[in-house]
Amino acid sequence: MKIRILGRDLEVSEIGFGCMGMSHAYGTVSTQKEAEELIEKAIDEGCTFFDTAEIYGTTEDPHHNEKLLGEVLRPYRNKIVLASKCGIRFDETATTVNKPLIPDGRPETIKASIEGSLMRLNTDHLDLYYIHRIDMTVPIEETAGAMKELMEQGKITHWGLSEASEEIIRRAHKVCPVTAIQNRYSMMYRDYEKLFPVLEELKIGFVAFSPLANGLLTAAYHSHGEFEKPGDYRSAMPQFTEEGLKENNEFMSWMKVIAEEKNVTPAQISLAWMLAKKPYIVPIPGTRKVNRLEENMESADIKLTQDEVKSIDEMLAHMPMSQVFGGSKIQKK
Ligand SMILES: NC(=O)c1ccc[n+]([C@@H]2O[C@H](COP(=O)([O-])OP(=O)(O)OC[C@H]3O[C@@H](n4cnc5c(N)ncnc54)[C@H](OP(=O)(O)O)[C@@H]3O)[C@@H](O)[C@H]2O)c1
């Protein structure tokens, strides 16, 4: 797989591996053996970019994902780019499937979080450390200043922001150059295309999370009943309600047709589409299944022309589709 450059100099594979689902939000949690098989397959496919966060876990083990990766990535640590995130916690009092998030961008929180992440991930530094959501009660300059300190101490080498707006990106970048933003981006969620000019101006990469619209774009899901309750967030996502699935019927049929025309799968078209859009976009699809991981990674071999991208965009602009999950609610402090 080819590499892409995030920011000034962070070299990552064109497609990264979003590791969240192995521990969080999609129901059954992966065993260590399953995780080892997934990571081994990802490495075999040329993937060098692995994404986690301090909050990806289960009720019993809130940091499950970092601990799991700390074990299974150990043999590959020096050959990969490891990214994690800090700066939010769940509102544990909530009873909803996806608990609201409470942002906390205070420097003291970031400095405490990095120690936990380094320990769990069995490493002395992270290659990319994101603030997971923007805390509107803390000036972003303070958060950026804390990231700068972590860099000076060698605990991180690059930093980024997740779900950031242009104004926040510009302010943060002035204090400490930002390597990447990690925002939601898929054929169903294109709002952040408006950030392309600023990312180009400041030379910041775009790591696309939930690039398959949480799985919908694979055209593999047909019934709301397929999702485990209560642990699977998809049971509460608008694109996967019975009504949402019905609203997306025509869209999914079209996805299958354009995929068949290229002799690939809908998941692969979804990822190839964003790879063709900009050279600084790096999708990080997640899966707990080795065959799907292979399918997703091999999207890097599919080349779409700019005319093909344009015609897909034109169809997307008119295609009836449901709302798509926009993330867990942000709780005011
Ligand atoms: N910064 C943030 O706030 C944020 C938020 C969400 C996610 N993320 C990151 O982004 C990564 C990816 O996002 P995501 O996992 O939410 O969404 P996604 O990659 O769009 O979709 C993942 C879902 O699709 C299914 N899937 C994946 N490949 C498939 C295929 N080829 N065929 C059929 N089904 C397939 C997976 O199910 P199976 O596991 O059963 O295969 C999983 O349920 C996460 O792992 C995480 O690292 C970041």
CSV table of C-alpha atoms and ligand atoms in Angstrom, one decimal:
chain,number,residue,atom,x,y,z
A,1,MET,CA,0.0,0.0,0.0
A,2,LYS,CA,1.2,3.5,-0.8
A,3,ILE,CA,1.9,6.1,1.9
A,4,ARG,CA,0.3,9.5,2.4
A,5,ILE,CA,1.7,12.4,4.3
A,6,LEU,CA,-0.3,14.0,7.1
A,7,GLY,CA,0.7,17.5,7.9
A,8,ARG,CA,4.4,18.2,7.3
A,9,ASP,CA,5.9,14.8,7.7
A,10,LEU,CA,3.8,12.1,9.3
A,11,GLU,CA,3.9,9.1,6.9
A,12,VAL,CA,1.0,6.7,7.1
A,13,SER,CA,-0.5,4.0,4.9
A,14,GLU,CA,-3.3,5.3,2.5
A,15,ILE,CA,-5.8,3.4,4.6
A,16,GLY,CA,-5.5,3.1,8.4
A,17,PHE,CA,-7.3,0.7,10.8
A,18,GLY,CA,-9.9,2.2,13.2
A,19,CYS,CA,-9.6,-0.2,16.1
A,20,MET,CA,-12.5,1.1,18.2
A,21,GLY,CA,-15.0,-1.6,17.2
A,22,MET,CA,-12.8,-4.3,18.7
A,23,SER,CA,-13.8,-2.9,22.1
A,24,HIS,CA,-16.6,-0.4,21.8
A,25,ALA,CA,-19.8,0.7,20.2
A,26,TYR,CA,-20.6,-2.2,17.9
A,27,GLY,CA,-21.6,-5.0,20.2
A,28,THR,CA,-19.4,-8.1,20.7
A,29,VAL,CA,-15.9,-7.3,21.8
A,30,SER,CA,-12.9,-9.0,20.1
A,31,THR,CA,-10.8,-11.5,21.9
A,32,GLN,CA,-7.0,-11.1,22.0
A,33,LYS,CA,-6.6,-13.9,19.5
A,34,GLU,CA,-9.1,-12.2,17.1
A,35,ALA,CA,-7.3,-8.9,17.6
A,36,GLU,CA,-4.0,-10.5,16.9
A,37,GLU,CA,-5.4,-12.0,13.6
A,38,LEU,CA,-6.8,-8.6,12.6
A,39,ILE,CA,-3.6,-6.7,13.3
A,40,GLU,CA,-1.5,-9.4,11.5
A,41,LYS,CA,-3.8,-9.1,8.5
A,42,ALA,CA,-3.6,-5.3,8.5
A,43,ILE,CA,0.2,-5.4,8.6
A,44,ASP,CA,0.3,-7.9,5.8
A,45,GLU,CA,-1.9,-5.7,3.7
A,46,GLY,CA,0.6,-2.8,4.3
A,47,CYS,CA,-1.4,-0.9,6.9
A,48,THR,CA,0.8,1.1,9.2
A,49,PHE,CA,-1.7,3.5,10.8
A,50,PHE,CA,-3.7,2.4,13.9
A,51,ASP,CA,-6.3,4.5,15.7
A,52,THR,CA,-7.6,4.2,19.2
A,53,ALA,CA,-8.7,6.4,22.1
A,54,GLU,CA,-8.6,6.4,25.9
A,55,ILE,CA,-12.4,6.1,26.0
A,56,TYR,CA,-12.8,3.0,23.7
A,57,GLY,CA,-13.8,0.3,26.1
A,58,THR,CA,-16.6,-1.5,27.8
A,59,THR,CA,-18.6,-0.9,31.0
A,60,GLU,CA,-16.4,-3.4,32.8
A,61,ASP,CA,-13.1,-2.2,31.3
A,62,PRO,CA,-13.3,1.5,30.1
A,63,HIS,CA,-9.8,1.4,28.5
A,64,HIS,CA,-10.2,-2.0,26.9
A,65,ASN,CA,-9.1,-0.9,23.4
A,66,GLU,CA,-5.8,0.7,24.4
A,67,LYS,CA,-4.9,-2.3,26.7
A,68,LEU,CA,-5.7,-4.7,23.9
A,69,LEU,CA,-3.6,-2.8,21.4
A,70,GLY,CA,-0.8,-2.4,23.9
A,71,GLU,CA,-0.5,-6.2,23.7
A,72,VAL,CA,-1.3,-7.0,20.1
A,73,LEU,CA,0.7,-4.1,18.5
A,74,ARG,CA,3.8,-4.8,20.7
A,75,PRO,CA,5.7,-6.8,18.0
A,76,TYR,CA,5.1,-4.0,15.4
A,77,ARG,CA,5.4,-0.9,17.5
A,78,ASN,CA,8.5,0.5,15.8
A,79,LYS,CA,7.1,0.0,12.4
A,80,ILE,CA,3.7,1.7,12.8
A,81,VAL,CA,2.1,5.0,13.5
A,82,LEU,CA,0.0,4.8,16.6
A,83,ALA,CA,-2.7,7.4,17.3
A,84,SER,CA,-4.8,7.9,20.4
A,85,LYS,CA,-7.1,10.6,21.8
A,86,CYS,CA,-7.9,12.3,25.0
A,87,GLY,CA,-10.2,15.0,26.3
A,88,ILE,CA,-13.6,13.4,26.7
A,89,ARG,CA,-15.4,11.1,29.1
A,90,PHE,CA,-18.8,9.5,29.0
A,91,ASP,CA,-21.7,10.7,31.1
A,92,GLU,CA,-22.0,7.5,33.1
A,93,THR,CA,-25.4,8.5,34.6
A,94,ALA,CA,-27.1,8.3,31.2
A,95,THR,CA,-29.1,5.3,30.2
A,96,THR,CA,-29.1,5.8,26.5
A,97,VAL,CA,-27.2,3.2,24.2
A,98,ASN,CA,-24.6,5.9,23.3
A,99,LYS,CA,-23.9,7.9,26.4
A,100,PRO,CA,-23.4,11.7,26.0
A,101,LEU,CA,-19.9,12.9,26.0
A,102,ILE,CA,-18.4,15.4,28.4
A,103,PRO,CA,-15.5,17.3,26.8
A,104,ASP,CA,-12.5,18.3,29.0
A,105,GLY,CA,-9.7,20.1,27.2
A,106,ARG,CA,-7.9,21.3,30.3
A,107,PRO,CA,-4.1,21.0,30.2
A,108,GLU,CA,-4.1,19.1,33.5
A,109,THR,CA,-6.5,16.5,32.1
A,110,ILE,CA,-4.4,16.1,28.9
A,111,LYS,CA,-1.2,15.7,30.9
A,112,ALA,CA,-2.8,13.0,33.1
A,113,SER,CA,-4.4,11.2,30.2
A,114,ILE,CA,-1.2,10.8,28.2
A,115,GLU,CA,0.4,8.9,31.1
A,116,GLY,CA,-2.4,6.4,31.2
A,117,SER,CA,-2.4,5.9,27.4
A,118,LEU,CA,1.4,5.4,27.2
A,119,MET,CA,1.2,2.9,30.0
A,120,ARG,CA,-1.7,0.9,28.5
A,121,LEU,CA,-0.3,1.1,25.0
A,122,ASN,CA,3.1,-0.2,26.2
A,123,THR,CA,5.0,2.7,24.5
A,124,ASP,CA,7.1,5.7,25.5
A,125,HIS,CA,5.4,8.0,22.9
A,126,LEU,CA,2.4,8.4,20.6
A,127,ASP,CA,2.9,9.4,17.0
A,128,LEU,CA,-0.4,11.3,16.9
A,129,TYR,CA,-2.4,12.5,19.8
A,130,TYR,CA,-5.8,14.1,19.3
A,131,ILE,CA,-8.1,16.1,21.4
A,132,HIS,CA,-11.2,14.0,20.9
A,133,ARG,CA,-13.8,16.8,21.1
A,134,ILE,CA,-13.5,20.6,21.5
A,135,ASP,CA,-14.2,21.8,25.0
A,136,MET,CA,-15.9,25.2,24.5
A,137,THR,CA,-15.2,26.2,28.1
A,138,VAL,CA,-11.4,26.0,27.7
A,139,PRO,CA,-9.6,28.3,25.2
A,140,ILE,CA,-8.2,26.0,22.4
A,141,GLU,CA,-4.9,27.9,22.9
A,142,GLU,CA,-4.6,26.3,26.3
A,143,THR,CA,-5.2,22.8,25.0
A,144,ALA,CA,-2.8,23.4,22.1
A,145,GLY,CA,-0.2,24.7,24.6
A,146,ALA,CA,-0.5,21.4,26.6
A,147,MET,CA,0.0,19.4,23.4
A,148,LYS,CA,3.1,21.5,22.6
A,149,GLU,CA,4.5,20.7,26.1
A,150,LEU,CA,3.9,16.9,25.5
A,151,MET,CA,5.9,17.3,22.2
A,152,GLU,CA,8.8,19.0,23.9
A,153,GLN,CA,8.8,16.2,26.5
A,154,GLY,CA,8.9,13.6,23.7
A,155,LYS,CA,5.7,12.0,24.8
A,156,ILE,CA,4.0,12.7,21.5
A,157,THR,CA,5.4,13.6,18.1
A,158,HIS,CA,2.3,15.0,16.4
A,159,TRP,CA,-1.1,16.3,17.4
A,160,GLY,CA,-4.5,16.8,16.0
A,161,LEU,CA,-8.1,17.7,16.7
A,162,SER,CA,-11.3,15.6,16.2
A,163,GLU,CA,-14.5,17.2,15.0
A,164,ALA,CA,-12.9,20.6,14.7
A,165,SER,CA,-14.2,23.7,12.9
A,166,GLU,CA,-12.1,26.1,10.8
A,167,GLU,CA,-11.9,28.7,13.5
A,168,ILE,CA,-10.7,26.2,16.1
A,169,ILE,CA,-8.2,24.7,13.6
A,170,ARG,CA,-6.7,28.1,12.8
A,171,ARG,CA,-6.4,29.1,16.5
A,172,ALA,CA,-4.9,25.8,17.5
A,173,HIS,CA,-2.4,25.7,14.6
A,174,LYS,CA,-1.0,29.1,15.6
A,175,VAL,CA,0.1,27.8,19.0
A,176,CYS,CA,1.4,24.4,17.8
A,177,PRO,CA,1.2,23.2,14.2
A,178,VAL,CA,-1.6,20.7,13.8
A,179,THR,CA,-0.8,17.5,11.8
A,180,ALA,CA,-4.3,16.2,11.2
A,181,ILE,CA,-7.9,16.7,12.0
A,182,GLN,CA,-10.0,13.6,12.5
A,183,ASN,CA,-13.6,14.3,11.5
A,184,ARG,CA,-16.5,12.3,10.3
A,185,TYR,CA,-16.5,11.9,6.6
A,186,SER,CA,-18.3,9.6,4.2
A,187,MET,CA,-20.6,9.6,1.2
A,188,MET,CA,-23.4,10.2,3.6
A,189,TYR,CA,-21.6,13.0,5.6
A,190,ARG,CA,-19.8,15.5,3.5
A,191,ASP,CA,-20.2,18.7,5.5
A,192,TYR,CA,-16.5,18.9,6.3
A,193,GLU,CA,-15.6,19.2,2.6
A,194,LYS,CA,-15.9,22.9,3.4
A,195,LEU,CA,-12.6,22.5,5.4
A,196,PHE,CA,-10.6,21.4,2.3
A,197,PRO,CA,-9.3,24.9,1.5
A,198,VAL,CA,-8.1,25.6,5.0
A,199,LEU,CA,-6.5,22.2,5.3
A,200,GLU,CA,-4.6,22.9,2.0
A,201,GLU,CA,-3.6,26.3,3.1
A,202,LEU,CA,-2.2,25.1,6.5
A,203,LYS,CA,-1.0,21.7,5.2
A,204,ILE,CA,-3.0,19.7,7.6
A,205,GLY,CA,-4.2,16.1,6.9
A,206,PHE,CA,-7.8,14.8,7.1
A,207,VAL,CA,-8.2,11.5,8.8
A,208,ALA,CA,-11.8,10.4,7.9
A,209,PHE,CA,-13.6,8.5,10.7
A,210,SER,CA,-16.7,6.4,10.2
A,211,PRO,CA,-15.9,6.4,6.4
A,212,LEU,CA,-18.4,3.6,5.8
A,213,ALA,CA,-21.2,5.5,7.5
A,214,ASN,CA,-20.8,3.0,10.4
A,215,GLY,CA,-21.2,0.2,7.9
A,216,LEU,CA,-24.3,1.2,6.0
A,217,LEU,CA,-22.2,2.0,2.8
A,218,THR,CA,-21.1,-1.6,2.6
A,219,ALA,CA,-24.7,-2.5,1.6
A,220,ALA,CA,-24.4,-5.5,3.9
A,221,TYR,CA,-27.1,-4.6,6.4
A,222,HIS,CA,-30.8,-5.1,5.7
A,223,SER,CA,-32.7,-5.2,9.0
A,224,HIS,CA,-32.7,-3.2,12.2
A,225,GLY,CA,-32.9,-6.5,14.1
A,226,GLU,CA,-29.3,-7.4,13.1
A,227,PHE,CA,-27.8,-5.2,15.8
A,228,GLU,CA,-27.1,-6.4,19.3
A,229,LYS,CA,-28.9,-4.5,22.1
A,230,PRO,CA,-27.9,-2.7,24.2
A,231,GLY,CA,-24.2,-2.6,23.4
A,232,ASP,CA,-24.4,-1.8,19.6
A,233,TYR,CA,-24.7,1.9,18.9
A,234,ARG,CA,-26.1,1.0,15.4
A,235,SER,CA,-29.4,0.0,17.1
A,236,ALA,CA,-29.9,3.7,17.8
A,237,MET,CA,-28.4,5.2,14.5
A,238,PRO,CA,-30.9,6.9,12.1
A,239,GLN,CA,-29.4,5.1,9.0
A,240,PHE,CA,-30.2,1.7,10.6
A,241,THR,CA,-33.8,2.2,11.8
A,242,GLU,CA,-36.3,0.2,9.7
A,243,GLU,CA,-37.4,3.6,8.3
A,244,GLY,CA,-33.8,4.7,7.6
A,245,LEU,CA,-33.0,1.4,5.9
A,246,LYS,CA,-36.0,1.9,3.7
A,247,GLU,CA,-35.1,5.4,2.9
A,248,ASN,CA,-31.6,4.2,1.8
A,249,ASN,CA,-32.9,1.4,-0.4
A,250,GLU,CA,-32.4,3.2,-3.7
A,251,PHE,CA,-29.1,4.6,-2.6
A,252,MET,CA,-27.8,1.1,-1.7
A,253,SER,CA,-29.0,-0.3,-5.0
A,254,TRP,CA,-27.1,2.4,-6.8
A,255,MET,CA,-24.0,1.7,-4.7
A,256,LYS,CA,-24.2,-2.0,-5.8
A,257,VAL,CA,-24.5,-1.0,-9.4
A,258,ILE,CA,-21.5,1.4,-9.4
A,259,ALA,CA,-19.5,-1.2,-7.5
A,260,GLU,CA,-20.4,-4.0,-9.9
A,261,GLU,CA,-19.4,-1.8,-12.9
A,262,LYS,CA,-15.8,-1.7,-11.4
A,263,ASN,CA,-15.9,-5.3,-10.2
A,264,VAL,CA,-15.4,-4.2,-6.6
A,265,THR,CA,-17.7,-4.0,-3.5
A,266,PRO,CA,-19.7,-1.0,-2.2
A,267,ALA,CA,-17.3,-0.7,0.8
A,268,GLN,CA,-14.4,-0.4,-1.6
A,269,ILE,CA,-16.1,2.2,-3.8
A,270,SER,CA,-16.8,4.3,-0.7
A,271,LEU,CA,-13.2,4.3,0.4
A,272,ALA,CA,-11.7,4.6,-3.1
A,273,TRP,CA,-14.0,7.7,-3.6
A,274,MET,CA,-12.5,9.6,-0.7
A,275,LEU,CA,-8.9,8.5,-1.5
A,276,ALA,CA,-9.4,10.0,-5.0
A,277,LYS,CA,-10.8,13.2,-3.6
A,278,LYS,CA,-7.6,14.6,-2.0
A,279,PRO,CA,-4.1,13.2,-1.4
A,280,TYR,CA,-4.2,14.2,2.2
A,281,ILE,CA,-7.4,12.2,3.1
A,282,VAL,CA,-6.8,9.0,5.0
A,283,PRO,CA,-9.8,6.9,5.9
A,284,ILE,CA,-9.7,4.6,9.0
A,285,PRO,CA,-12.5,2.0,8.5
A,286,GLY,CA,-13.1,-0.3,11.4
A,287,THR,CA,-14.0,-4.0,11.4
A,288,ARG,CA,-13.8,-7.1,13.6
A,289,LYS,CA,-13.6,-9.5,10.7
A,290,VAL,CA,-10.4,-10.4,8.8
A,291,ASN,CA,-12.1,-10.8,5.4
A,292,ARG,CA,-13.7,-7.4,5.7
A,293,LEU,CA,-10.4,-5.9,6.8
A,294,GLU,CA,-8.8,-7.3,3.6
A,295,GLU,CA,-11.7,-6.0,1.5
A,296,ASN,CA,-11.3,-2.5,3.0
A,297,MET,CA,-7.5,-2.4,2.8
A,298,GLU,CA,-7.6,-3.5,-0.9
A,299,SER,CA,-9.6,-0.4,-1.7
A,300,ALA,CA,-6.3,1.4,-2.0
A,301,ASP,CA,-5.7,-0.5,-5.3
A,302,ILE,CA,-8.9,1.0,-6.9
A,303,LYS,CA,-8.4,4.1,-8.8
A,304,LEU,CA,-11.3,6.4,-9.6
A,305,THR,CA,-10.8,9.2,-12.1
A,306,GLN,CA,-11.8,12.8,-11.3
A,307,ASP,CA,-14.7,12.4,-13.8
A,308,GLU,CA,-15.9,9.4,-11.9
A,309,VAL,CA,-15.6,11.2,-8.6
A,310,LYS,CA,-17.5,14.1,-10.0
A,311,SER,CA,-20.3,12.0,-11.3
A,312,ILE,CA,-20.6,10.2,-7.9
A,313,ASP,CA,-20.8,13.6,-6.2
A,314,GLU,CA,-23.5,14.6,-8.6
A,315,MET,CA,-25.5,11.5,-7.8
A,316,LEU,CA,-24.9,11.9,-4.0
A,317,ALA,CA,-26.3,15.5,-4.2
A,318,HIS,CA,-29.6,14.2,-5.5
A,319,MET,CA,-29.8,10.7,-4.0
A,320,PRO,CA,-32.6,10.3,-1.4
A,321,MET,CA,-30.9,9.1,1.9
A,322,SER,CA,-31.7,9.0,5.6
A,323,GLN,CA,-30.0,11.0,8.2
A,324,VAL,CA,-26.7,9.5,9.3
A,325,PHE,CA,-25.4,9.2,12.9
A,326,GLY,CA,-23.8,12.5,13.8
A,327,GLY,CA,-22.0,11.4,16.9
A,328,SER,CA,-23.0,11.1,20.6
A,329,LYS,CA,-24.5,14.2,22.2
A,330,ILE,CA,-22.1,16.6,23.8
A,331,GLN,CA,-23.1,17.3,27.4
A,332,LYS,CA,-22.7,20.8,28.7
A,333,LYS,CA,-20.6,20.9,31.9
B,1,LIG,N1,-12.9,10.8,16.4
B,1,LIG,C1,-14.0,10.3,16.7
B,1,LIG,O1,-14.8,10.9,17.4
B,1,LIG,C2,-14.4,8.9,16.2
B,1,LIG,C3,-15.7,8.5,16.2
B,1,LIG,C4,-16.0,7.2,15.6
B,1,LIG,C5,-15.0,6.4,15.1
B,1,LIG,N2,-13.7,6.9,15.1
B,1,LIG,C6,-12.6,6.1,14.6
B,1,LIG,O2,-12.9,5.7,13.3
B,1,LIG,C7,-12.9,4.3,13.1
B,1,LIG,C8,-13.9,3.8,12.1
B,1,LIG,O3,-15.2,4.3,12.4
B,1,LIG,P1,-16.4,3.4,12.7
B,1,LIG,O4,-15.9,2.1,13.1
B,1,LIG,O5,-17.3,4.2,13.6
B,1,LIG,O6,-17.2,3.3,11.3
B,1,LIG,P2,-17.0,2.6,9.9
B,1,LIG,O7,-15.6,2.3,9.7
B,1,LIG,O8,-17.7,3.6,9.0
B,1,LIG,O9,-17.9,1.3,10.0
B,1,LIG,C9,-17.6,0.3,10.9
B,1,LIG,C10,-18.7,-0.7,10.8
B,1,LIG,O10,-18.9,-1.3,9.6
B,1,LIG,C11,-18.8,-2.7,9.6
B,1,LIG,N3,-17.9,-3.0,8.4
B,1,LIG,C12,-16.6,-2.5,8.2
B,1,LIG,N4,-16.1,-3.0,7.0
B,1,LIG,C13,-17.1,-3.7,6.5
B,1,LIG,C14,-17.3,-4.5,5.3
B,1,LIG,N5,-16.3,-4.5,4.4
B,1,LIG,N6,-18.4,-5.1,5.0
B,1,LIG,C15,-19.5,-5.1,5.9
B,1,LIG,N7,-19.4,-4.4,7.1
B,1,LIG,C16,-18.3,-3.7,7.4
B,1,LIG,C17,-18.1,-3.0,10.9
B,1,LIG,O11,-18.8,-4.2,11.4
B,1,LIG,P3,-17.9,-5.5,11.8
B,1,LIG,O12,-17.0,-5.0,12.9
B,1,LIG,O13,-18.9,-6.5,12.3
B,1,LIG,O14,-17.2,-5.9,10.6
B,1,LIG,C18,-18.5,-1.9,11.8
B,1,LIG,O15,-19.7,-2.1,12.4
B,1,LIG,C19,-13.1,3.8,14.5
B,1,LIG,O16,-12.7,2.5,14.7
B,1,LIG,C20,-12.4,4.8,15.4
B,1,LIG,O17,-11.0,4.4,15.4
B,1,LIG,C21,-13.4,8.1,15.6
